[in-house]
Amino acid sequence: MAGKVIDSNNDEDTDISAVKRGMISVTPVHFDLTNYGIMKMLEGWKISY
């Protein structure tokens, strides 16, 4: 995530406000890039490991 910060909200409980006060802002982001269609296909493969 990148870009210019748009500080249009001056509420004290926002991430931008916290960072301005020297605090840390943590944003939990998760990307699931699993191709579930391919996973179903791979389940049928006879692979021993």
PDB file of N, CA and C in Angstrom:
ATOM      1  N   MET A   1       0.838  -1.161   0.000  1.00  0.00           N
ATOM      2  CA  MET A   1       0.000   0.000   0.000  1.00  0.00           C
ATOM      3  C   MET A   1       0.888   1.230   0.000  1.00  0.00           C
ATOM      4  N   ALA A   2       0.572   2.104  -0.857  1.00  0.00           N
ATOM      5  CA  ALA A   2       1.391   3.308  -0.983  1.00  0.00           C
ATOM      6  C   ALA A   2       0.539   4.431  -1.539  1.00  0.00           C
ATOM      7  N   GLY A   3       1.127   5.576  -1.562  1.00  0.00           N
ATOM      8  CA  GLY A   3       0.435   6.724  -2.117  1.00  0.00           C
ATOM      9  C   GLY A   3       0.470   7.894  -1.167  1.00  0.00           C
ATOM     10  N   LYS A   4      -0.170   8.949  -1.569  1.00  0.00           N
ATOM     11  CA  LYS A   4      -0.223  10.161  -0.762  1.00  0.00           C
ATOM     12  C   LYS A   4      -1.308  10.014   0.307  1.00  0.00           C
ATOM     13  N   VAL A   5      -0.983  10.402   1.527  1.00  0.00           N
ATOM     14  CA  VAL A   5      -1.949  10.330   2.620  1.00  0.00           C
ATOM     15  C   VAL A   5      -2.961  11.458   2.469  1.00  0.00           C
ATOM     16  N   ILE A   6      -4.220  11.090   2.469  1.00  0.00           N
ATOM     17  CA  ILE A   6      -5.289  12.083   2.413  1.00  0.00           C
ATOM     18  C   ILE A   6      -5.809  12.255   3.835  1.00  0.00           C
ATOM     19  N   ASP A   7      -5.522  13.386   4.421  1.00  0.00           N
ATOM     20  CA  ASP A   7      -5.874  13.643   5.816  1.00  0.00           C
ATOM     21  C   ASP A   7      -7.107  14.535   5.886  1.00  0.00           C
ATOM     22  N   SER A   8      -8.245  13.988   5.467  1.00  0.00           N
ATOM     23  CA  SER A   8      -9.468  14.789   5.459  1.00  0.00           C
ATOM     24  C   SER A   8     -10.285  14.605   6.735  1.00  0.00           C
ATOM     25  N   ASN A   9      -9.890  13.638   7.561  1.00  0.00           N
ATOM     26  CA  ASN A   9     -10.619  13.346   8.790  1.00  0.00           C
ATOM     27  C   ASN A   9      -9.728  13.695   9.976  1.00  0.00           C
ATOM     28  N   ASN A  10     -10.136  14.638  10.791  1.00  0.00           N
ATOM     29  CA  ASN A  10      -9.321  15.089  11.917  1.00  0.00           C
ATOM     30  C   ASN A  10      -9.681  14.409  13.231  1.00  0.00           C
ATOM     31  N   ASP A  11     -10.446  13.321  13.185  1.00  0.00           N
ATOM     32  CA  ASP A  11     -10.815  12.618  14.413  1.00  0.00           C
ATOM     33  C   ASP A  11      -9.578  12.048  15.095  1.00  0.00           C
ATOM     34  N   GLU A  12      -9.575  12.058  16.417  1.00  0.00           N
ATOM     35  CA  GLU A  12      -8.422  11.568  17.171  1.00  0.00           C
ATOM     36  C   GLU A  12      -8.297  10.053  17.140  1.00  0.00           C
ATOM     37  N   ASP A  13      -9.350   9.336  16.769  1.00  0.00           N
ATOM     38  CA  ASP A  13      -9.293   7.876  16.797  1.00  0.00           C
ATOM     39  C   ASP A  13      -8.965   7.257  15.435  1.00  0.00           C
ATOM     40  N   THR A  14      -8.347   8.025  14.544  1.00  0.00           N
ATOM     41  CA  THR A  14      -7.956   7.488  13.237  1.00  0.00           C
ATOM     42  C   THR A  14      -6.489   7.079  13.252  1.00  0.00           C
ATOM     43  N   ASP A  15      -6.111   6.221  12.320  1.00  0.00           N
ATOM     44  CA  ASP A  15      -4.717   5.794  12.193  1.00  0.00           C
ATOM     45  C   ASP A  15      -3.800   6.972  11.896  1.00  0.00           C
ATOM     46  N   ILE A  16      -4.236   7.854  11.021  1.00  0.00           N
ATOM     47  CA  ILE A  16      -3.402   9.001  10.641  1.00  0.00           C
ATOM     48  C   ILE A  16      -3.126   9.874  11.858  1.00  0.00           C
ATOM     49  N   SER A  17      -4.131  10.104  12.668  1.00  0.00           N
ATOM     50  CA  SER A  17      -3.957  10.908  13.873  1.00  0.00           C
ATOM     51  C   SER A  17      -2.989  10.231  14.842  1.00  0.00           C
ATOM     52  N   ALA A  18      -3.095   8.923  14.982  1.00  0.00           N
ATOM     53  CA  ALA A  18      -2.197   8.185  15.877  1.00  0.00           C
ATOM     54  C   ALA A  18      -0.753   8.302  15.414  1.00  0.00           C
ATOM     55  N   VAL A  19      -0.505   8.144  14.125  1.00  0.00           N
ATOM     56  CA  VAL A  19       0.853   8.244  13.585  1.00  0.00           C
ATOM     57  C   VAL A  19       1.401   9.652  13.779  1.00  0.00           C
ATOM     58  N   LYS A  20       0.567  10.644  13.583  1.00  0.00           N
ATOM     59  CA  LYS A  20       1.009  12.026  13.792  1.00  0.00           C
ATOM     60  C   LYS A  20       1.428  12.272  15.242  1.00  0.00           C
ATOM     61  N   ARG A  21       0.819  11.533  16.182  1.00  0.00           N
ATOM     62  CA  ARG A  21       1.172  11.678  17.594  1.00  0.00           C
ATOM     63  C   ARG A  21       2.350  10.794  17.982  1.00  0.00           C
ATOM     64  N   GLY A  22       2.994  10.160  16.996  1.00  0.00           N
ATOM     65  CA  GLY A  22       4.171   9.333  17.258  1.00  0.00           C
ATOM     66  C   GLY A  22       3.852   7.913  17.667  1.00  0.00           C
ATOM     67  N   MET A  23       2.619   7.508  17.493  1.00  0.00           N
ATOM     68  CA  MET A  23       2.206   6.156  17.840  1.00  0.00           C
ATOM     69  C   MET A  23       2.346   5.246  16.622  1.00  0.00           C
ATOM     70  N   ILE A  24       2.179   3.963  16.849  1.00  0.00           N
ATOM     71  CA  ILE A  24       2.245   2.973  15.776  1.00  0.00           C
ATOM     72  C   ILE A  24       0.825   2.619  15.349  1.00  0.00           C
ATOM     73  N   SER A  25       0.625   2.502  14.062  1.00  0.00           N
ATOM     74  CA  SER A  25      -0.662   2.077  13.525  1.00  0.00           C
ATOM     75  C   SER A  25      -0.471   0.726  12.843  1.00  0.00           C
ATOM     76  N   VAL A  26      -1.248  -0.260  13.251  1.00  0.00           N
ATOM     77  CA  VAL A  26      -1.153  -1.597  12.675  1.00  0.00           C
ATOM     78  C   VAL A  26      -2.448  -1.882  11.931  1.00  0.00           C
ATOM     79  N   THR A  27      -2.319  -2.237  10.665  1.00  0.00           N
ATOM     80  CA  THR A  27      -3.478  -2.571   9.853  1.00  0.00           C
ATOM     81  C   THR A  27      -3.385  -4.037   9.455  1.00  0.00           C
ATOM     82  N   PRO A  28      -4.259  -4.883   9.981  1.00  0.00           N
ATOM     83  CA  PRO A  28      -4.200  -6.302   9.628  1.00  0.00           C
ATOM     84  C   PRO A  28      -4.744  -6.520   8.216  1.00  0.00           C
ATOM     85  N   VAL A  29      -3.854  -6.883   7.313  1.00  0.00           N
ATOM     86  CA  VAL A  29      -4.234  -7.114   5.923  1.00  0.00           C
ATOM     87  C   VAL A  29      -3.812  -8.532   5.555  1.00  0.00           C
ATOM     88  N   HIS A  30      -4.679  -9.252   4.899  1.00  0.00           N
ATOM     89  CA  HIS A  30      -4.381 -10.624   4.493  1.00  0.00           C
ATOM     90  C   HIS A  30      -4.827 -10.801   3.045  1.00  0.00           C
ATOM     91  N   PHE A  31      -3.927 -11.284   2.233  1.00  0.00           N
ATOM     92  CA  PHE A  31      -4.252 -11.595   0.846  1.00  0.00           C
ATOM     93  C   PHE A  31      -4.208 -13.102   0.681  1.00  0.00           C
ATOM     94  N   ASP A  32      -5.281 -13.700   0.252  1.00  0.00           N
ATOM     95  CA  ASP A  32      -5.318 -15.131  -0.025  1.00  0.00           C
ATOM     96  C   ASP A  32      -5.196 -15.294  -1.532  1.00  0.00           C
ATOM     97  N   LEU A  33      -3.997 -15.619  -1.986  1.00  0.00           N
ATOM     98  CA  LEU A  33      -3.731 -15.745  -3.418  1.00  0.00           C
ATOM     99  C   LEU A  33      -3.829 -17.190  -3.902  1.00  0.00           C
ATOM    100  N   THR A  34      -4.413 -18.050  -3.083  1.00  0.00           N
ATOM    101  CA  THR A  34      -4.550 -19.455  -3.441  1.00  0.00           C
ATOM    102  C   THR A  34      -5.512 -19.614  -4.613  1.00  0.00           C
ATOM    103  N   ASN A  35      -5.102 -20.397  -5.596  1.00  0.00           N
ATOM    104  CA  ASN A  35      -5.970 -20.725  -6.725  1.00  0.00           C
ATOM    105  C   ASN A  35      -6.706 -22.012  -6.357  1.00  0.00           C
ATOM    106  N   TYR A  36      -7.897 -21.873  -5.800  1.00  0.00           N
ATOM    107  CA  TYR A  36      -8.623 -23.031  -5.293  1.00  0.00           C
ATOM    108  C   TYR A  36      -9.046 -23.987  -6.403  1.00  0.00           C
ATOM    109  N   GLY A  37      -9.246 -23.482  -7.614  1.00  0.00           N
ATOM    110  CA  GLY A  37      -9.567 -24.358  -8.737  1.00  0.00           C
ATOM    111  C   GLY A  37      -8.423 -25.312  -9.039  1.00  0.00           C
ATOM    112  N   ILE A  38      -7.213 -24.800  -9.050  1.00  0.00           N
ATOM    113  CA  ILE A  38      -6.030 -25.636  -9.286  1.00  0.00           C
ATOM    114  C   ILE A  38      -5.819 -26.594  -8.116  1.00  0.00           C
ATOM    115  N   MET A  39      -6.080 -26.145  -6.893  1.00  0.00           N
ATOM    116  CA  MET A  39      -5.917 -27.016  -5.729  1.00  0.00           C
ATOM    117  C   MET A  39      -6.821 -28.238  -5.851  1.00  0.00           C
ATOM    118  N   LYS A  40      -8.052 -28.037  -6.323  1.00  0.00           N
ATOM    119  CA  LYS A  40      -8.966 -29.167  -6.514  1.00  0.00           C
ATOM    120  C   LYS A  40      -8.400 -30.138  -7.543  1.00  0.00           C
ATOM    121  N   MET A  41      -7.832 -29.607  -8.627  1.00  0.00           N
ATOM    122  CA  MET A  41      -7.249 -30.451  -9.656  1.00  0.00           C
ATOM    123  C   MET A  41      -6.062 -31.237  -9.089  1.00  0.00           C
ATOM    124  N   LEU A  42      -5.226 -30.572  -8.300  1.00  0.00           N
ATOM    125  CA  LEU A  42      -4.040 -31.221  -7.746  1.00  0.00           C
ATOM    126  C   LEU A  42      -4.387 -32.315  -6.742  1.00  0.00           C
ATOM    127  N   GLU A  43      -5.544 -32.221  -6.109  1.00  0.00           N
ATOM    128  CA  GLU A  43      -5.953 -33.258  -5.161  1.00  0.00           C
ATOM    129  C   GLU A  43      -6.041 -34.624  -5.833  1.00  0.00           C
ATOM    130  N   GLY A  44      -6.312 -34.651  -7.132  1.00  0.00           N
ATOM    131  CA  GLY A  44      -6.433 -35.906  -7.856  1.00  0.00           C
ATOM    132  C   GLY A  44      -5.108 -36.492  -8.316  1.00  0.00           C
ATOM    133  N   TRP A  45      -4.030 -35.746  -8.215  1.00  0.00           N
ATOM    134  CA  TRP A  45      -2.729 -36.231  -8.649  1.00  0.00           C
ATOM    135  C   TRP A  45      -2.226 -37.294  -7.677  1.00  0.00           C
ATOM    136  N   LYS A  46      -1.621 -38.310  -8.219  1.00  0.00           N
ATOM    137  CA  LYS A  46      -1.046 -39.383  -7.402  1.00  0.00           C
ATOM    138  C   LYS A  46       0.411 -39.033  -7.107  1.00  0.00           C
ATOM    139  N   ILE A  47       0.624 -38.274  -6.051  1.00  0.00           N
ATOM    140  CA  ILE A  47       1.972 -37.848  -5.673  1.00  0.00           C
ATOM    141  C   ILE A  47       2.295 -38.455  -4.313  1.00  0.00           C
ATOM    142  N   SER A  48       3.441 -39.106  -4.236  1.00  0.00           N
ATOM    143  CA  SER A  48       3.873 -39.637  -2.939  1.00  0.00           C
ATOM    144  C   SER A  48       5.061 -38.825  -2.449  1.00  0.00           C
ATOM    145  N   TYR A  49       5.032 -38.498  -1.201  1.00  0.00           N
ATOM    146  CA  TYR A  49       6.127 -37.733  -0.604  1.00  0.00           C
ATOM    147  C   TYR A  49       6.336 -38.175   0.815  1.00  0.00           C
TER     148      TYR A  49
END
